[in-house]
XYZ file of C-alpha atoms in Angstrom:
449
model
C -13.374 5.268 11.451
C -12.262 1.629 11.326
C -15.626 -0.037 10.605
C -16.202 -0.798 6.918
C -19.953 -0.851 7.591
C -19.850 2.598 9.217
C -17.545 3.961 6.525
C -19.786 2.818 3.665
C -22.893 4.059 5.453
C -21.291 7.439 6.138
C -20.264 7.842 2.505
C -23.651 6.826 1.104
C -25.671 8.860 3.598
C -23.323 11.792 3.150
C -23.778 11.672 -0.614
C -27.540 11.277 -0.224
C -27.768 14.173 2.248
C -25.606 16.395 0.074
C -27.701 15.525 -2.960
C -30.880 16.289 -1.037
C -29.513 19.640 0.136
C -28.481 20.538 -3.401
C -31.940 19.527 -4.593
C -33.551 21.639 -1.868
C -31.411 24.642 -2.779
C -32.256 24.146 -6.438
C -35.939 23.882 -5.632
C -35.722 27.021 -3.485
C -34.034 28.974 -6.274
C -36.468 27.676 -8.865
C -39.411 28.416 -6.559
C -38.173 31.957 -6.082
C -37.933 32.403 -9.830
C -41.383 30.920 -10.410
C -42.903 32.952 -7.587
C -41.116 36.030 -8.855
C -42.636 35.609 -12.300
C -46.081 34.942 -10.787
C -45.867 37.932 -8.436
C -44.658 40.154 -11.281
C -47.707 39.113 -13.277
C -49.911 39.846 -10.252
C -48.392 43.310 -9.990
C -49.027 43.909 -13.677
C -52.649 42.800 -13.341
C -53.131 45.031 -10.292
C -51.660 47.966 -12.183
C -53.924 47.268 -15.160
C -56.930 47.037 -12.864
C -56.037 50.413 -11.374
C -56.442 52.077 -14.739
C -60.116 50.955 -14.923
C -61.354 51.785 -11.392
C -62.426 55.033 -9.735
C -59.670 56.619 -7.738
C -59.679 58.842 -4.666
C -57.451 61.836 -4.731
C -57.235 63.452 -1.310
C -60.501 61.723 -0.445
C -62.293 62.623 -3.755
C -63.703 59.939 -6.004
C -62.066 59.357 -9.362
C -60.526 56.721 -11.681
C -57.507 54.648 -10.632
C -56.457 53.020 -7.377
C -58.142 50.087 -5.686
C -58.497 50.299 -1.981
C -56.100 48.533 0.405
C -58.748 45.839 0.973
C -58.588 44.849 -2.715
C -55.315 42.856 -2.248
C -54.360 40.321 0.456
C -52.623 42.197 3.255
C -50.083 39.419 3.896
C -48.641 39.868 0.389
C -47.557 43.396 1.286
C -48.649 45.146 -1.916
C -48.374 48.908 -2.440
C -50.246 50.855 -5.125
C -49.596 54.440 -6.220
C -51.087 56.710 -8.871
C -49.319 59.755 -10.263
C -50.160 62.564 -12.614
C -48.102 62.807 -15.777
C -46.117 65.643 -14.260
C -45.153 63.526 -11.194
C -47.690 64.503 -8.543
C -48.812 61.673 -6.248
C -52.557 61.396 -6.629
C -53.226 58.422 -4.353
C -51.528 55.590 -2.494
C -52.622 52.478 -0.655
C -50.227 53.248 2.235
C -49.411 56.887 2.988
C -46.516 55.795 5.217
C -44.617 54.287 2.274
C -43.469 56.255 -0.736
C -41.737 54.759 -3.775
C -40.149 56.918 -6.459
C -42.071 58.204 -9.498
C -41.154 56.707 -12.890
C -42.145 58.211 -16.230
C -41.340 55.097 -18.273
C -43.404 51.941 -18.086
C -41.663 48.760 -16.983
C -40.751 46.493 -14.089
C -37.779 47.045 -11.821
C -36.337 46.657 -8.331
C -36.210 49.874 -6.334
C -34.932 50.729 -2.879
C -37.689 51.742 -0.512
C -38.724 51.604 3.128
C -37.984 48.201 4.607
C -35.647 47.092 1.812
C -35.924 46.342 -1.886
C -39.291 46.480 -3.661
C -40.359 44.977 -6.956
C -42.351 47.630 -8.839
C -44.445 47.650 -12.052
C -45.084 51.005 -13.726
C -47.821 51.569 -16.362
C -48.352 54.823 -18.249
C -51.809 55.847 -19.467
C -53.309 58.959 -20.956
C -54.608 59.890 -17.524
C -51.371 59.407 -15.615
C -48.978 56.810 -14.211
C -49.966 53.869 -12.028
C -47.584 51.725 -9.977
C -47.978 48.417 -8.124
C -45.147 47.177 -5.895
C -44.286 44.418 -3.442
C -41.427 43.892 -0.987
C -38.843 41.353 -2.193
C -38.581 40.004 1.359
C -42.234 38.971 1.168
C -41.559 36.880 -1.914
C -38.503 35.287 -0.313
C -40.488 34.466 2.818
C -43.204 32.704 0.808
C -40.583 30.725 -1.149
C -38.764 29.765 2.077
C -42.003 28.556 3.658
C -42.693 26.334 0.665
C -39.113 25.010 0.669
C -39.400 24.238 4.389
C -42.600 22.339 3.748
C -40.766 20.277 1.119
C -37.717 19.783 3.378
C -39.642 17.859 6.028
C -40.769 14.989 3.762
C -37.344 15.017 2.137
C -35.682 14.564 5.548
C -38.044 11.708 6.327
C -37.149 10.166 2.979
C -33.394 10.446 3.697
C -33.864 8.873 7.133
C -35.879 6.023 5.633
C -33.323 5.413 2.903
C -30.587 5.478 5.564
C -32.365 2.785 7.556
C -32.769 0.653 4.437
C -29.091 1.160 3.599
C -28.036 0.081 7.083
C -30.013 -3.127 6.732
C -28.713 -3.718 3.199
C -25.090 -3.125 4.210
C -25.436 -5.390 7.224
C -26.838 -8.136 5.011
C -24.197 -7.542 2.341
C -21.322 -7.740 4.824
C -22.674 -10.806 6.587
C -20.497 -13.241 4.546
C -17.432 -11.172 5.420
C -18.349 -11.221 9.106
C -18.812 -14.993 8.964
C -15.395 -15.387 7.313
C -13.803 -13.153 9.958
C -15.404 -15.206 12.718
C -14.158 -18.429 11.113
C -10.606 -17.068 10.940
C -10.823 -15.857 14.547
C -11.730 -19.367 15.680
C -8.616 -20.844 14.091
C -5.601 -21.921 16.075
C -2.208 -20.300 15.559
C -1.038 -23.337 13.576
C -3.993 -23.259 11.159
C -2.834 -21.550 7.961
C -5.336 -22.984 5.468
C -6.597 -20.488 2.861
C -9.866 -18.650 3.481
C -12.749 -19.929 1.345
C -13.818 -17.126 -1.018
C -16.919 -18.859 -2.416
C -19.467 -16.721 -0.530
C -17.386 -13.575 -0.174
C -18.132 -10.425 -2.201
C -16.116 -10.204 -5.398
C -14.787 -6.767 -4.415
C -12.713 -8.199 -1.550
C -11.397 -11.220 -3.471
C -8.051 -9.450 -4.171
C -7.586 -8.774 -0.434
C -8.505 -12.319 0.606
C -6.355 -13.703 -2.201
C -3.383 -11.699 -0.941
C -4.017 -12.919 2.623
C -4.249 -16.506 1.391
C -0.957 -16.049 -0.438
C 0.624 -14.681 2.732
C -0.649 -17.637 4.766
C 0.708 -20.036 2.148
C 4.112 -18.362 2.307
C 4.017 -18.510 6.102
C 3.090 -22.183 5.945
C 5.959 -22.875 3.554
C 8.334 -20.865 5.739
C 7.306 -22.707 8.906
C 7.651 -26.038 7.122
C 11.111 -25.066 5.866
C 12.112 -23.956 9.358
C 10.864 -27.226 10.782
C 12.882 -29.206 8.253
C 15.919 -27.040 8.914
C 15.685 -27.532 12.687
C 15.214 -31.276 12.256
C 18.160 -31.503 9.859
C 20.331 -29.334 12.094
C 19.490 -31.438 15.137
C 20.348 -34.583 13.199
C 23.644 -33.141 11.969
C 24.612 -31.841 15.409
C 23.873 -35.159 17.046
C 26.802 -36.912 15.339
C 29.552 -34.433 16.358
C 28.141 -34.155 19.864
C 28.129 -37.944 20.194
C 31.708 -38.019 18.932
C 32.706 -35.343 21.442
C 31.204 -37.372 24.268
C 33.144 -40.474 23.200
C 36.352 -38.476 22.864
C 35.856 -37.100 26.370
C 35.492 -40.652 27.666
C 38.697 -41.679 25.865
C 40.436 -38.636 27.298
C 39.383 -39.616 30.811
C 40.527 -43.239 30.368
C 43.906 -42.206 28.899
C 44.960 -40.091 31.859
C 47.707 -42.587 32.789
C 49.156 -42.823 29.259
C 50.659 -39.502 28.095
C 50.815 -40.504 24.419
C 47.246 -41.809 24.329
C 46.104 -38.801 26.341
C 47.689 -36.390 23.842
C 46.090 -38.224 20.909
C 42.678 -38.173 22.592
C 43.078 -34.478 23.346
C 43.942 -33.774 19.700
C 40.877 -35.732 18.553
C 38.726 -33.799 21.006
C 40.080 -30.498 19.767
C 39.384 -31.502 16.172
C 35.854 -32.564 17.116
C 35.193 -29.239 18.818
C 36.435 -27.410 15.728
C 34.140 -29.465 13.475
C 31.151 -28.770 15.725
C 32.040 -25.092 15.850
C 32.348 -24.980 12.058
C 28.950 -26.637 11.672
C 27.316 -24.189 14.079
C 28.912 -21.227 12.290
C 27.588 -22.490 8.965
C 24.126 -22.958 10.437
C 24.211 -19.358 11.640
C 25.427 -18.181 8.236
C 22.602 -20.023 6.517
C 20.019 -18.526 8.876
C 21.302 -15.019 8.065
C 21.086 -15.409 4.291
C 17.968 -17.557 3.960
C 14.879 -16.310 2.083
C 13.190 -15.190 5.323
C 16.203 -13.313 6.699
C 16.192 -9.475 6.712
C 17.814 -7.795 3.727
C 21.408 -6.709 4.276
C 22.776 -3.298 3.295
C 24.525 -3.248 -0.093
C 27.420 -1.024 -1.106
C 30.092 -0.944 -3.837
C 32.412 -3.866 -3.023
C 35.623 -4.823 -4.833
C 35.548 -8.526 -5.765
C 39.270 -8.533 -6.539
C 40.102 -7.299 -3.048
C 37.719 -9.821 -1.478
C 39.341 -12.658 -3.422
C 42.844 -11.697 -2.285
C 41.712 -11.356 1.350
C 39.948 -14.734 1.279
C 43.072 -16.441 -0.075
C 45.137 -14.811 2.667
C 42.741 -16.082 5.351
C 42.969 -19.666 4.052
C 46.696 -19.700 3.250
C 47.813 -21.373 6.496
C 45.273 -24.167 6.105
C 46.275 -24.656 2.457
C 49.937 -24.817 3.415
C 49.261 -27.467 6.062
C 47.301 -29.498 3.504
C 50.064 -29.192 0.917
C 47.821 -27.368 -1.560
C 48.910 -24.509 -3.809
C 46.314 -21.785 -3.119
C 46.541 -18.554 -5.080
C 44.551 -15.532 -6.256
C 44.519 -14.159 -9.778
C 42.945 -10.725 -9.949
C 43.368 -7.674 -12.088
C 41.946 -4.206 -11.781
C 39.321 -3.434 -9.117
C 35.973 -5.014 -9.928
C 33.125 -3.440 -7.967
C 29.638 -4.859 -7.541
C 26.733 -3.790 -5.351
C 27.068 -6.219 -2.474
C 27.317 -6.906 1.210
C 30.955 -7.358 2.145
C 30.354 -9.788 5.028
C 28.114 -12.033 2.946
C 30.469 -12.066 -0.043
C 33.347 -12.929 2.307
C 31.273 -15.867 3.583
C 30.601 -16.944 -0.017
C 34.323 -16.987 -0.853
C 35.301 -18.661 2.425
C 32.854 -21.505 1.824
C 33.989 -22.000 -1.769
C 37.657 -22.076 -0.743
C 36.909 -24.375 2.230
C 35.154 -26.815 -0.088
C 37.990 -26.691 -2.602
C 40.634 -27.307 0.081
C 38.542 -30.109 1.598
C 38.284 -32.094 -1.631
C 41.599 -31.246 -3.330
C 44.299 -33.855 -2.659
C 47.784 -33.153 -1.302
C 49.862 -31.423 -3.960
C 46.795 -30.054 -5.720
C 46.056 -26.522 -6.872
C 43.212 -24.146 -5.957
C 42.942 -20.937 -7.963
C 40.655 -17.998 -7.006
C 39.920 -15.484 -9.777
C 37.986 -12.207 -10.041
C 37.534 -11.001 -13.614
C 35.105 -9.834 -16.273
C 33.515 -12.335 -18.611
C 31.325 -10.990 -21.418
C 31.403 -7.649 -19.591
C 29.962 -9.052 -16.349
C 31.834 -9.463 -13.026
C 32.646 -13.099 -12.229
C 34.200 -14.943 -9.288
C 35.821 -18.306 -10.123
C 37.190 -20.911 -7.707
C 38.972 -23.691 -9.612
C 40.549 -26.852 -8.193
C 42.012 -30.047 -9.628
C 40.261 -32.351 -7.197
C 37.809 -35.154 -8.039
C 35.093 -32.755 -9.233
C 31.334 -33.339 -9.030
C 29.440 -35.635 -11.354
C 26.980 -33.740 -13.623
C 24.089 -35.778 -12.196
C 24.784 -34.402 -8.719
C 25.430 -30.750 -9.560
C 21.911 -29.653 -8.709
C 21.564 -31.686 -5.536
C 24.793 -30.459 -3.940
C 23.096 -27.092 -3.356
C 20.590 -28.795 -1.029
C 21.264 -28.367 2.665
C 23.195 -31.206 4.331
C 23.740 -33.041 1.036
C 27.371 -34.158 0.833
C 27.442 -35.984 -2.461
C 29.867 -38.667 -3.659
C 32.520 -36.619 -5.410
C 34.859 -38.657 -7.530
C 32.810 -41.790 -6.877
C 34.501 -42.293 -3.532
C 31.349 -42.625 -1.420
C 30.011 -40.146 1.129
C 32.210 -37.114 1.574
C 33.286 -35.230 4.711
C 31.975 -31.806 5.619
C 28.630 -30.469 6.766
C 26.866 -30.304 3.421
C 26.032 -26.632 4.006
C 28.783 -24.802 2.136
C 27.223 -24.723 -1.333
C 23.747 -24.092 0.128
C 25.171 -20.966 1.787
C 26.911 -19.965 -1.457
C 23.670 -20.265 -3.444
C 21.646 -18.312 -0.858
C 24.191 -15.465 -0.820
C 24.343 -15.413 -4.624
C 20.551 -15.160 -4.858
C 20.590 -12.204 -2.460
C 23.019 -10.481 -4.850
C 21.054 -11.416 -7.999
C 24.015 -13.579 -9.019
C 24.054 -16.992 -10.690
C 26.113 -19.984 -9.495
C 27.350 -22.640 -11.932
C 29.306 -25.852 -11.365
C 31.548 -26.689 -14.324
C 34.369 -29.042 -15.172
C 37.825 -27.613 -14.576
C 39.632 -25.927 -17.502
C 41.692 -29.070 -18.141
C 38.645 -31.327 -18.034
C 39.357 -32.407 -14.454
C 38.500 -30.939 -11.109
C 35.740 -28.422 -10.500
C 35.117 -24.789 -11.335
C 32.531 -22.884 -9.297
C 31.545 -19.742 -11.204
C 29.527 -16.945 -9.583
C 28.319 -14.459 -12.225
C 26.962 -11.054 -11.192
C 24.572 -9.007 -13.304
C 26.737 -5.926 -13.673
C 29.596 -3.960 -12.234
C 29.080 -0.602 -10.530
C 31.184 2.522 -10.333
C 33.366 2.824 -7.274
C 31.179 5.750 -6.165
C 28.019 3.556 -6.205
């Protein structure tokens, strides 16, 4: 059942019907008890009356039994009179015989047609008994209960109709809100107005409004990202087009042709690097699916990252090395942590001058696992250390104006660190020059997980 209106109505009517049935059963039981007490008193009065009336024994007149006409036939009474020694003197129905009792009292006895309720009185002249079938009492009680059940059913039906109208009126604001949302376009993510909505559904509508706000923020961020990416891709693509034109014009000059070809190759590599970073950023952004985490050795990752960048460092004349100790495991995604290290090392190699040093370290600091990438380049001014994590922001490291690169490396590093509950800091180098990028993880894990 998907309708809230139908669900509420079913619950309320179900509870009302169940309550009515329980009330009817209770009334039936109570009626039986009341009728039982009243019928028992009737039997006692009949028995008492029998002791004061003439009786007929085998057709002779005497004291005792009333005739059959003395009691209503539909109440199914039976009267018997016995001598003190147990001889039946008279009965109102010769076809029915109930057992003789010496002691006075009231009891249920088994007789023809089922159980009978019987009153026994003892007098000086003998024993008199008045009895009635239990089924007769139950039938009278059931008839009364049935008479009460009809108006009760009408009452339940009437209350049900009133409930339907009340529920429909109560849910009308919700229906209006649903209709207003249904009329919206796909781009309309404004929050739903809760002014006229029932207080009970405010948490649900509040959660939906929060979801729409997050979607709106996500779409806005995606729009900015696409616009920024298009802007950043336009420059290398324009450069590639110019380099292709130079390559075409230099066909007759081997030296110029070779230089143009080298420039074209470098331009393609820059465009490829930018596209790879854009893909990396899309995979680790806040809206990207969560990646699987497993125990990962930071020391091993650091050594592998240095090995991957060693040829580039050698060509740039930079001393690139790794300083690691014992294995240092964290709960992480190996591919993402590799991307984090690659971007940090790429940045360090990009800004470190010829003859400089880049050191990659994996160690414990204050008991926590830490990755450190240290260079002796120009560093980053403290005023810019927050902004350099923004996408496409290149900064002016060392005061030398706009810097090369895509401006995505540190944005990727920060996004990956956040996915690993790690913290990224930009610090001055140990000697007061250069830059140290420190990535601090919350805790190490055992190699087994």
